[in-house]
Short mmCIF file of C-alpha atoms in Angstrom, two decimals:
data_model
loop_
_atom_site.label_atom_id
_atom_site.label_comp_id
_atom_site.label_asym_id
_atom_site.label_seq_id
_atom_site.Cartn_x
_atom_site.Cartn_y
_atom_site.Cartn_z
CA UNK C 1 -95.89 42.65 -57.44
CA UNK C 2 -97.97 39.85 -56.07
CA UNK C 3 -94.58 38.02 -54.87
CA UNK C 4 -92.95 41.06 -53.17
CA UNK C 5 -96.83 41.42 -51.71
CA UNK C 6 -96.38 37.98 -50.04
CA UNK C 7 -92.65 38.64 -49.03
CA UNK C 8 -93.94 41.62 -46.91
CA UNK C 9 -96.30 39.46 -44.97
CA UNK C 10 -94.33 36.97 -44.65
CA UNK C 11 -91.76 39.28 -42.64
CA UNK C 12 -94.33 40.88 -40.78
CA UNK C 13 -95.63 37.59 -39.50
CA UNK C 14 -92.23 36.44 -38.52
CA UNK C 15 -91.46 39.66 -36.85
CA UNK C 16 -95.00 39.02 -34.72
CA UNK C 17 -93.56 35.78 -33.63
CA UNK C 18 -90.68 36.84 -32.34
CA UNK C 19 -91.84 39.62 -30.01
CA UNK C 20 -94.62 37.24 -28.62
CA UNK C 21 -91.44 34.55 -27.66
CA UNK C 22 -89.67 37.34 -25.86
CA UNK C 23 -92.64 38.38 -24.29
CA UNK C 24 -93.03 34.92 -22.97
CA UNK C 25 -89.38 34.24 -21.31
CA UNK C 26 -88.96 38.26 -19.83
CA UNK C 27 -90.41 38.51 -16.51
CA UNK C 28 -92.37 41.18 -15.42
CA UNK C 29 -91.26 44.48 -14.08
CA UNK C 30 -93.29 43.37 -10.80
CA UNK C 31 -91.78 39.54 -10.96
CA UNK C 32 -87.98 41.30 -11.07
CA UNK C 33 -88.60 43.49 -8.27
CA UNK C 34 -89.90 40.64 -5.95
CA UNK C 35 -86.41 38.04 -7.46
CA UNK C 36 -84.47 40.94 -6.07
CA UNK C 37 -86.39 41.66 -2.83
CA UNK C 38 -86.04 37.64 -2.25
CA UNK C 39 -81.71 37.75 -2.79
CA UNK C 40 -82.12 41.01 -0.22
CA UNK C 41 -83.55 39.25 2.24
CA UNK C 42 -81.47 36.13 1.76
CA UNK C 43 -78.33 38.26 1.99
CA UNK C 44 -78.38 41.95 3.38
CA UNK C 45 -74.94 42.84 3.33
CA UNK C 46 -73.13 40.72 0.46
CA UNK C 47 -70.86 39.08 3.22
CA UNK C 48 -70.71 35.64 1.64
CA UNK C 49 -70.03 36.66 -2.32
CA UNK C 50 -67.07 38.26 -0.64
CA UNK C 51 -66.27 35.37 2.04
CA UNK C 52 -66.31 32.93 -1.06
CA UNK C 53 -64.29 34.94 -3.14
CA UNK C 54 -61.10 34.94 -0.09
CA UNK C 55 -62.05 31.54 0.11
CA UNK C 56 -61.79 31.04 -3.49
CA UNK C 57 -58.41 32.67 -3.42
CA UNK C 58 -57.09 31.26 -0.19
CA UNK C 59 -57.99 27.56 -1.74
CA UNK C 60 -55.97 28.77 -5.10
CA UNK C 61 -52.81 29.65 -2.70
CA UNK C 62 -53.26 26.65 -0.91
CA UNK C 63 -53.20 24.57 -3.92
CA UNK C 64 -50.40 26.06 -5.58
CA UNK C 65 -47.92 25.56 -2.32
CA UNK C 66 -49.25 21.75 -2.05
CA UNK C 67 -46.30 20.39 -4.68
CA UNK C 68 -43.30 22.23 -2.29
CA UNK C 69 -44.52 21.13 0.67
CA UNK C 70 -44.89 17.75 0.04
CA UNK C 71 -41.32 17.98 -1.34
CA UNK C 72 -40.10 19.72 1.69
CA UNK C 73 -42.43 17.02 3.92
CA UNK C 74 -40.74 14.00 2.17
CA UNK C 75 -37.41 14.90 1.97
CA UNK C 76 -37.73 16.46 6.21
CA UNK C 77 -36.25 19.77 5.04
CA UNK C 78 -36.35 22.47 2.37
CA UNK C 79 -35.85 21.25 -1.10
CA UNK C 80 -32.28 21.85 -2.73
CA UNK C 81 -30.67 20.11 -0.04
CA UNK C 82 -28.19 16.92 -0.83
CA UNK C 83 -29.21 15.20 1.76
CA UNK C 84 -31.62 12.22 2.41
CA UNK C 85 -33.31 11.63 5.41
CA UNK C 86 -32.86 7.35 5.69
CA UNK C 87 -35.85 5.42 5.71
CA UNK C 88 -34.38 2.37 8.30
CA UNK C 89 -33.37 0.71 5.38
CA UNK C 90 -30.15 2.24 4.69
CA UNK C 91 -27.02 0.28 5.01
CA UNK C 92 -25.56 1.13 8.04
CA UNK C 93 -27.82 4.38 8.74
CA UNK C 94 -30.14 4.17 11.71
CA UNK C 95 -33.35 5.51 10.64
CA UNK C 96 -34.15 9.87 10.88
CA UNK C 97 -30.75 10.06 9.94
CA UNK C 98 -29.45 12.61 7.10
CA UNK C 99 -27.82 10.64 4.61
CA UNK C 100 -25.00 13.03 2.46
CA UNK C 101 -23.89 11.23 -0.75
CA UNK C 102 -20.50 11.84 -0.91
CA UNK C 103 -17.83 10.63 -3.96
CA UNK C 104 -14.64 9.48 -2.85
CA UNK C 105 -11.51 11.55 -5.17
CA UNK C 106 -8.10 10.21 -4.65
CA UNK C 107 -6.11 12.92 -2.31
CA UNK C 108 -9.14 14.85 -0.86
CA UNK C 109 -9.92 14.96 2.72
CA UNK C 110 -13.61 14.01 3.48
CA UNK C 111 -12.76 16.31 7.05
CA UNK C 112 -14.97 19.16 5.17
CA UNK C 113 -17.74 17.10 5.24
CA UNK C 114 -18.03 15.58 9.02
CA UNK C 115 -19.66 17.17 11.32
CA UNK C 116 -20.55 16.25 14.76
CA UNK C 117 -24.16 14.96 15.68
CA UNK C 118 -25.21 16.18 11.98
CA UNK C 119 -26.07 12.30 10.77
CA UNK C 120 -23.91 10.22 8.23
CA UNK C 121 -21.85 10.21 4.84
CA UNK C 122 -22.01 7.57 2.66
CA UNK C 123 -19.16 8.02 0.16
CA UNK C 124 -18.74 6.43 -2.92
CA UNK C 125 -15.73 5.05 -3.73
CA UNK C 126 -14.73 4.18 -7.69
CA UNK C 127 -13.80 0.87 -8.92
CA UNK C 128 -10.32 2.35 -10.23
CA UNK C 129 -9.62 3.50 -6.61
CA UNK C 130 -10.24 0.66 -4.89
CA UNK C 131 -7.48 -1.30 -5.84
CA UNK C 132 -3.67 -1.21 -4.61
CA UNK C 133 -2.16 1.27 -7.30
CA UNK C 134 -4.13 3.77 -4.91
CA UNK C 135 -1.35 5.90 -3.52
CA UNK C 136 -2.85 7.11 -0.70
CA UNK C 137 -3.52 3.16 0.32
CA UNK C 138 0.41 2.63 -0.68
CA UNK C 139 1.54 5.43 1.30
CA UNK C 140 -0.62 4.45 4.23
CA UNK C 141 -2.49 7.85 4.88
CA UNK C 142 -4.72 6.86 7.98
CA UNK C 143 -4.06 7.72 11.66
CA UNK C 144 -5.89 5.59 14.42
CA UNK C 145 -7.79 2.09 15.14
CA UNK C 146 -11.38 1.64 14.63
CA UNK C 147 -11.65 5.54 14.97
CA UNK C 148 -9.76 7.28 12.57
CA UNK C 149 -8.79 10.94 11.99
CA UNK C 150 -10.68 12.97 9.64
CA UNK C 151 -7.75 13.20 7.05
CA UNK C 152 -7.62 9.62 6.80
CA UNK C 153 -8.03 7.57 3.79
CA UNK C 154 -11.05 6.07 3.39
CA UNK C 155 -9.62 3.25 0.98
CA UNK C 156 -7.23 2.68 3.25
CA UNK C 157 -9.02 2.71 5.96
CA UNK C 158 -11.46 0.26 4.99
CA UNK C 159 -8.22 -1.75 4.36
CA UNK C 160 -7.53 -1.59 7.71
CA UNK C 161 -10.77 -2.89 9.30
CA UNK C 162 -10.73 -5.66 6.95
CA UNK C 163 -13.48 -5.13 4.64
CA UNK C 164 -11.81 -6.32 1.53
CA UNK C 165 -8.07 -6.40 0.58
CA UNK C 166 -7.35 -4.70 -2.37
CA UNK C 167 -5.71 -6.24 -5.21
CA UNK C 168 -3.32 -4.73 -7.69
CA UNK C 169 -5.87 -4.55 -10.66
CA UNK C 170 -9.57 -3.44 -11.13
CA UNK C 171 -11.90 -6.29 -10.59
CA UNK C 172 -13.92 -6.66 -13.60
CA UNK C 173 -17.15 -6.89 -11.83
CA UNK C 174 -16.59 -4.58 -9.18
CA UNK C 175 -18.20 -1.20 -9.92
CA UNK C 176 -18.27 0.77 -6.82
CA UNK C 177 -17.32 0.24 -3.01
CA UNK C 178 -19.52 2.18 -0.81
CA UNK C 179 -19.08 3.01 2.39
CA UNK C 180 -21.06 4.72 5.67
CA UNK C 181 -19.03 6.63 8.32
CA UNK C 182 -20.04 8.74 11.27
CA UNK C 183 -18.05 11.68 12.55
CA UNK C 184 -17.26 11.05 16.11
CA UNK C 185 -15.14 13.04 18.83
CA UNK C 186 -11.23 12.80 19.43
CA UNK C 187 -10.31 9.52 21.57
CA UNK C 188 -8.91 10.92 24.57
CA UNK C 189 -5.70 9.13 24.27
CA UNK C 190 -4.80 10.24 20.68
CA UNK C 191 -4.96 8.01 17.72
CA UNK C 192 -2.93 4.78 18.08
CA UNK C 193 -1.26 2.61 15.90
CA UNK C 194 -1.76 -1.18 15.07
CA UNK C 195 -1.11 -3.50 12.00
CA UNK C 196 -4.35 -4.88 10.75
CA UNK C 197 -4.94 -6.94 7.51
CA UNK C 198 -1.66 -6.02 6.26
CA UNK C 199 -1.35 -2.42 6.62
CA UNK C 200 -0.18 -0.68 9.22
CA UNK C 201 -1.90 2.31 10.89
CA UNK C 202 0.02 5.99 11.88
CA UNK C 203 -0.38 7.40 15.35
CA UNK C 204 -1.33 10.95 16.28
CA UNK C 205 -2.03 12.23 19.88
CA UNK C 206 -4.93 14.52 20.84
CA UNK C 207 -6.41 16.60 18.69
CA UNK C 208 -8.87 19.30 20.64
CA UNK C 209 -10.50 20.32 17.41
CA UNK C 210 -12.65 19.17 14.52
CA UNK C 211 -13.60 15.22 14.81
CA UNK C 212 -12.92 11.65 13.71
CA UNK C 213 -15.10 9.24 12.36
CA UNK C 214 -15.54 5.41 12.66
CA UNK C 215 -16.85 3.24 9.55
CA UNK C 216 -20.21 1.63 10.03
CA UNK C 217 -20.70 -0.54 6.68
CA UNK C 218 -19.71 -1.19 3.85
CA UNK C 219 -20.81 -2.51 0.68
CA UNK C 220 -19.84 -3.65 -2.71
CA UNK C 221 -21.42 -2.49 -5.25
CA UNK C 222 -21.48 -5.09 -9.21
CA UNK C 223 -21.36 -3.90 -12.17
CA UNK C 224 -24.66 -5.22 -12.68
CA UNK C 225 -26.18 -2.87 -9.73
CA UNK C 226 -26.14 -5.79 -7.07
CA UNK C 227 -25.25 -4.65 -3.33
CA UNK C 228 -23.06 -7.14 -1.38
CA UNK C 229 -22.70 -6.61 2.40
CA UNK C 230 -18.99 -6.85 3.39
CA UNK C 231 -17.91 -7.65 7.04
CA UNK C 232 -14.94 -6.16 9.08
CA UNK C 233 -12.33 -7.97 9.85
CA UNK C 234 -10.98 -6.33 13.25
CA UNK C 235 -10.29 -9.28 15.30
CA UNK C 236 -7.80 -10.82 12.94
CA UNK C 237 -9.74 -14.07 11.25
CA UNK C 238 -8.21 -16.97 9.59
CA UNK C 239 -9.11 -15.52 5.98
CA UNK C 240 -9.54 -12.50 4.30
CA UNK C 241 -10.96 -11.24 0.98
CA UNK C 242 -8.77 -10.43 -1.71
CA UNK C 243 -10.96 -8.82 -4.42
CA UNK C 244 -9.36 -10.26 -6.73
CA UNK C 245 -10.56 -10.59 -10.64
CA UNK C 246 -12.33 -13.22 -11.61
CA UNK C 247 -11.69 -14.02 -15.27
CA UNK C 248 -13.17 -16.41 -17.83
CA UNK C 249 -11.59 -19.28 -19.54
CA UNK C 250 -10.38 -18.15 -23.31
CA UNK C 251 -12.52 -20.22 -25.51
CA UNK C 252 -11.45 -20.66 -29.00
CA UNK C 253 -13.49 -21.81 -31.72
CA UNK C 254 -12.55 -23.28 -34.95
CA UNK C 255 -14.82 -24.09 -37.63
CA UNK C 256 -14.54 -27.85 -38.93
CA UNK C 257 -13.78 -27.63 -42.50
CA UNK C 258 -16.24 -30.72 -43.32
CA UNK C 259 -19.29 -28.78 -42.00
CA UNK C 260 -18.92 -25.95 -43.58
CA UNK C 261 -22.72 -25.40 -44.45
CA UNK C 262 -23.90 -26.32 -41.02
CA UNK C 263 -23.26 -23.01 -39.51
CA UNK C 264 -23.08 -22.85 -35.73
CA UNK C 265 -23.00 -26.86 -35.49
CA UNK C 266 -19.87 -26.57 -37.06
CA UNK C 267 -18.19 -24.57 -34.13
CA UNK C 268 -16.36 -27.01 -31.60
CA UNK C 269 -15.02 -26.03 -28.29
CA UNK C 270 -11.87 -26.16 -27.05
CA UNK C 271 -11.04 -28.91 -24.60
CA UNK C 272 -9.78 -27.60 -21.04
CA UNK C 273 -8.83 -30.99 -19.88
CA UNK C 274 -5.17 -32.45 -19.67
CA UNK C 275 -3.24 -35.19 -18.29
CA UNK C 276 -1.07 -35.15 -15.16
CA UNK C 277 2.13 -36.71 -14.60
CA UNK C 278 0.32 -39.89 -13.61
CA UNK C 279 -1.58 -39.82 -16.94
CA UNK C 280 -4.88 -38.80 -14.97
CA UNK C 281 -7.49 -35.95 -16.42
CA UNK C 282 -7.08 -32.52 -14.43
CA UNK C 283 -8.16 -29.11 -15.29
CA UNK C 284 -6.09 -27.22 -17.54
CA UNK C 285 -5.16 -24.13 -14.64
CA UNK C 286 -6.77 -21.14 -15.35
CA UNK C 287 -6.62 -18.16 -12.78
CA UNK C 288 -10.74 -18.29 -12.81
CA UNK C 289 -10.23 -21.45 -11.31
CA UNK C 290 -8.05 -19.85 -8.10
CA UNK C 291 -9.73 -16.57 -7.86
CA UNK C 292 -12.22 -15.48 -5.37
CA UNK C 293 -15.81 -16.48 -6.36
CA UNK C 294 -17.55 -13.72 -4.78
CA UNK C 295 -17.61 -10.94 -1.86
CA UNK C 296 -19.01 -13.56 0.28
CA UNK C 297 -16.41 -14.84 3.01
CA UNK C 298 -17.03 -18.83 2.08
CA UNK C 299 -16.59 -18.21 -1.70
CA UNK C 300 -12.78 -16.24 -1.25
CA UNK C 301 -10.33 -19.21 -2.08
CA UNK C 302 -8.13 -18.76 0.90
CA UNK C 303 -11.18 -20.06 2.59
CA UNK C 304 -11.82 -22.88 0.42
CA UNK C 305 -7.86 -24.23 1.15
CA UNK C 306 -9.43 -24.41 4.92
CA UNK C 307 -11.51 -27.63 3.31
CA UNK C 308 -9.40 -28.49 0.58
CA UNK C 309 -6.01 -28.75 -0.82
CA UNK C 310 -4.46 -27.23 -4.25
CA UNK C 311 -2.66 -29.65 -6.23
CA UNK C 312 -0.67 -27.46 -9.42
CA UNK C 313 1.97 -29.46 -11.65
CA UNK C 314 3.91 -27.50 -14.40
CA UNK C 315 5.19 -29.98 -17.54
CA UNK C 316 7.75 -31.33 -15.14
CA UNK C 317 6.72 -31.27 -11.56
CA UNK C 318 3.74 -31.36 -8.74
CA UNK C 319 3.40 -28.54 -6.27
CA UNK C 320 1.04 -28.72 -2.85
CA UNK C 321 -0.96 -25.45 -1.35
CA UNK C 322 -2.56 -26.27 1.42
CA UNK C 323 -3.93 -24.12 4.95
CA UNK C 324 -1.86 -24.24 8.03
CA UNK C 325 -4.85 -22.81 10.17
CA UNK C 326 -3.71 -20.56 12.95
CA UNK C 327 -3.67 -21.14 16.78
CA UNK C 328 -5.09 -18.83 19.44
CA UNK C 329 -6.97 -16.69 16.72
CA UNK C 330 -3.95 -16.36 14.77
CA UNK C 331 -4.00 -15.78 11.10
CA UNK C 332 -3.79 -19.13 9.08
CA UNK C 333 -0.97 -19.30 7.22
CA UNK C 334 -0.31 -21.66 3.79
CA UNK C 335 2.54 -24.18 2.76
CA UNK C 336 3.94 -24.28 -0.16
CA UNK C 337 5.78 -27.94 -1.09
CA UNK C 338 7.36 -29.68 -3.75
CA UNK C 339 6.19 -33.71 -4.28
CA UNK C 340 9.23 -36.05 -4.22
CA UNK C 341 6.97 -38.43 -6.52
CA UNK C 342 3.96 -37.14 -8.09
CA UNK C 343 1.40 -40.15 -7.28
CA UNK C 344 -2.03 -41.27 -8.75
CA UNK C 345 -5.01 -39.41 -6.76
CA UNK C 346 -6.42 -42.38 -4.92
CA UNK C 347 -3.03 -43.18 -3.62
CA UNK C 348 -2.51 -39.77 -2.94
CA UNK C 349 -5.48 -40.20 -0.51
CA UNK C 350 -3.98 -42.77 0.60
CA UNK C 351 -1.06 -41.65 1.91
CA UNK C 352 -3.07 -38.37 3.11
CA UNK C 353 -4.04 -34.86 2.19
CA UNK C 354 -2.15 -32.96 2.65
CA UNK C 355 0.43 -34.83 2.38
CA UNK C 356 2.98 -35.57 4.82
CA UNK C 357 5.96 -34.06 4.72
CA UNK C 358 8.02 -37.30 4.27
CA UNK C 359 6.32 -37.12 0.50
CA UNK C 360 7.37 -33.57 -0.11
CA UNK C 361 10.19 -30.43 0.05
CA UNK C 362 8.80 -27.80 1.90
CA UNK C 363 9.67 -24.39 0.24
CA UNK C 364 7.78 -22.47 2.96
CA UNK C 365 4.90 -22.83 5.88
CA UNK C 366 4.81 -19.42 6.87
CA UNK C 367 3.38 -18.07 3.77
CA UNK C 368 0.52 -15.27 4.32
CA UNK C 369 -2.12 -15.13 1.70
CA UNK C 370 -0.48 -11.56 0.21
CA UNK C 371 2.33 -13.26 -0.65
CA UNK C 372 0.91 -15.55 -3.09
CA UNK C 373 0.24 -13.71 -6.53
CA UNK C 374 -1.97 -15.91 -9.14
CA UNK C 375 -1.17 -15.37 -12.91
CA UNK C 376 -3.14 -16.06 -16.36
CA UNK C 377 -0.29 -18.94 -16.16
CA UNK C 378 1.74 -18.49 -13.43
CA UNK C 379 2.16 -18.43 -9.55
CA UNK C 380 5.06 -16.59 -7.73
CA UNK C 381 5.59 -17.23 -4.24
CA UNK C 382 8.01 -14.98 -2.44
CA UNK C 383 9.34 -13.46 -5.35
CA UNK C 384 9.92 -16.94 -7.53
CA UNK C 385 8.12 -17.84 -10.10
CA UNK C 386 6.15 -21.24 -11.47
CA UNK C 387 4.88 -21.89 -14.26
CA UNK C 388 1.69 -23.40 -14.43
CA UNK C 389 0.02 -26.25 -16.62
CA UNK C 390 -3.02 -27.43 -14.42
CA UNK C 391 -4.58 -27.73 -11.44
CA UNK C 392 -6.72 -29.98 -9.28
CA UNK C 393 -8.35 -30.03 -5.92
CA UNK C 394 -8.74 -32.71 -3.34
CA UNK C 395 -10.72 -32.83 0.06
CA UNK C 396 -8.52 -32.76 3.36
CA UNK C 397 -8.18 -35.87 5.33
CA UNK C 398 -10.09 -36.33 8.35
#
């Protein structure tokens, strides 16, 4: 009895305490009234609870449209469009133009997608394409010079203005060839024909609707992801790329039976050195060593025969290549000779590189570079054949 006697106080005390705490934090009635009168007199009509609230909401709008138009504000139109507005750094595109990505498929006409003053394409054109087994490029499907007619090409076209000479395989490096053209109005005189880089162009006269176009770069395009300028070739150089595949020397490695347990150091390479006819070391000929080295103009090899001449020998005789550079801006052509006496290389400068034709049976001096087609062990010129053991290179004679 005494415990449930002390319980009962206990609560009643407790109960005490916690009226005299809310007592303490309520305000008076009169202490309300005058908190009220005071946010009255601040604000008399409510204006800005509802002014922040539209602002509130207007900021929320705001904020939710900020993601599309920046997209709209970067990309200078509304998004979902292809195109890209270029930057001034875009090959070939002059910058605030509209850039549309276009790829290149062997026997469609790119006409659909030119339009007059409505900025550039810049198609894409395949590795597999861009080679001579192309049969819009063997059939010759472009009309015009340096302005072409929508239908064209563009392979071949680019053929034409002597960006690169295709070759009859797929480089192995080359992944894409990528090209910028700008529609442009009819020439008034038609579309004429001309013979450029070994292809020629067809004619057409005046066409009163649609448009042409006119190629304003070009670019290759490595496996790797590299860009490589090319450069036309319109007013007929001395050289001209040939694209053709550069290709490593076969190396074959045998294991030496005495080192067995030595792992990798027991792995010898296999020599690429022979002897001549003169008993002299040359390279063993391997078509890396007469392809192009690059897209670059100084690294093609019909360029390098400007400075130096190509000495081959097969297992019986010596063969000379060597530039006959062209006059008057003429095309340089090559010549192609037999040596009456294969002689040691410091009397062969000597006597003079290239040497004269006293030393040698000239086969041909009219050759063009298209006519000379390198093999993994072979050369034919104009349809005949050589077969090749090695090769060496020597400096013209002053």
């Amino acid at each position: 009895v005494d415990a449930r006697r002390a319980r009962g106080t206990m609560k009643r005390r407790s109960s005490e305490d916690a009226a005299n705490a809310d007592a303490s934090e309520t305000p008076s009635a009169g202490k309300r009234a005058r908190a009220t009168t005071a946010t009255i007199a601040e604000n008399p009509t409510g204006d800005d609870d509802k002014s922040n609230a539209k602002s509130n909401r207007r900021s929320s709008r705001t904020s939710n449209a900020e993601p599309e138009a920046a997209a709209e504000k970067a990309n200078g139109k509304p998004a979902g469009k292809a195109k890209t507005k270029a930057n001034g750094n875009g090959k070939g595109a002059t910058k605030g133009d509209d850039v549309t990505s276009v790829d290149y498929r062997e026997g469609e006409s790119l006409a659909a997608h030119l339009k007059l003053d409505e900025g550039v394409l810049d198609v894409c054109i395949p590795a597999e394409a861009a080679s001579t087994a192309n049969q819009h490029l063997r059939t010759r499907q472009l009309w015009g010079t340096d302005v072409y007619t929508a239908d064209s090409d563009i392979v071949a076209v680019l053929t034409h203005t002597g960006y690169y000479r295709p070759s009859g395989v797929m480089p192995p490096n080359l992944g894409a060839v990528r090209a910028v053209i700008r529609a442009t109005p009819h020439p008034e005189d038609g579309y004429p024909s001309t013979s450029r880089n070994g292809i020629r162009s067809r004619s057409w006269g005046h066409i009163k609707e649609g448009c042409g176009f006119v190629v304003e770069s070009a670019r290759a395009v490595t496996s790797s992801g590299v860009e490589i300028d090319l450069t036309p070739n319109t007013m007929r150089r001395k050289v001209s790329p040939t694209f053709f595949p550069i290709e490593k020397e076969h190396v074959v490695h045998t294991r030496n039976s005495a080192a067995n347990a030595t792992g990798k150091k027991g792995l010898i390479r296999e020599v690429t050195i022979q002897y001549n006819l003169c008993n002299e070391p040359w390279m063993k000929y391997s078509v890396s060593l007469v392809a192009d080295q690059g897209f670059k103009r100084s690294q093609w090899t019909c360029a390098r025969l400007r400075r130096e001449v190509l000495y081959v020998e097969t297992h019986h005789k010596r063969y000379e290549l060597s530039c006959v550079p062209g006059k008057d801006g003429e095309e340089s052509r090559f010549r192609w000779a037999a040596s009456k006496k294969p002689l040691p290389l410091d009397k062969t400068r000597e006597v003079g590189v290239p040497l004269p034709k006293a030393h040698v049976d000239v086969a041909a001096d009219d050759l063009r570079w298209d006519e000379i087609h390198w093999g993994s062990n072979s050369v034919i010129i104009r349809d005949k054949e050589y077969q090749l053991a090695r090769l060496q290179y020597l400096p013209r004679g002053k």
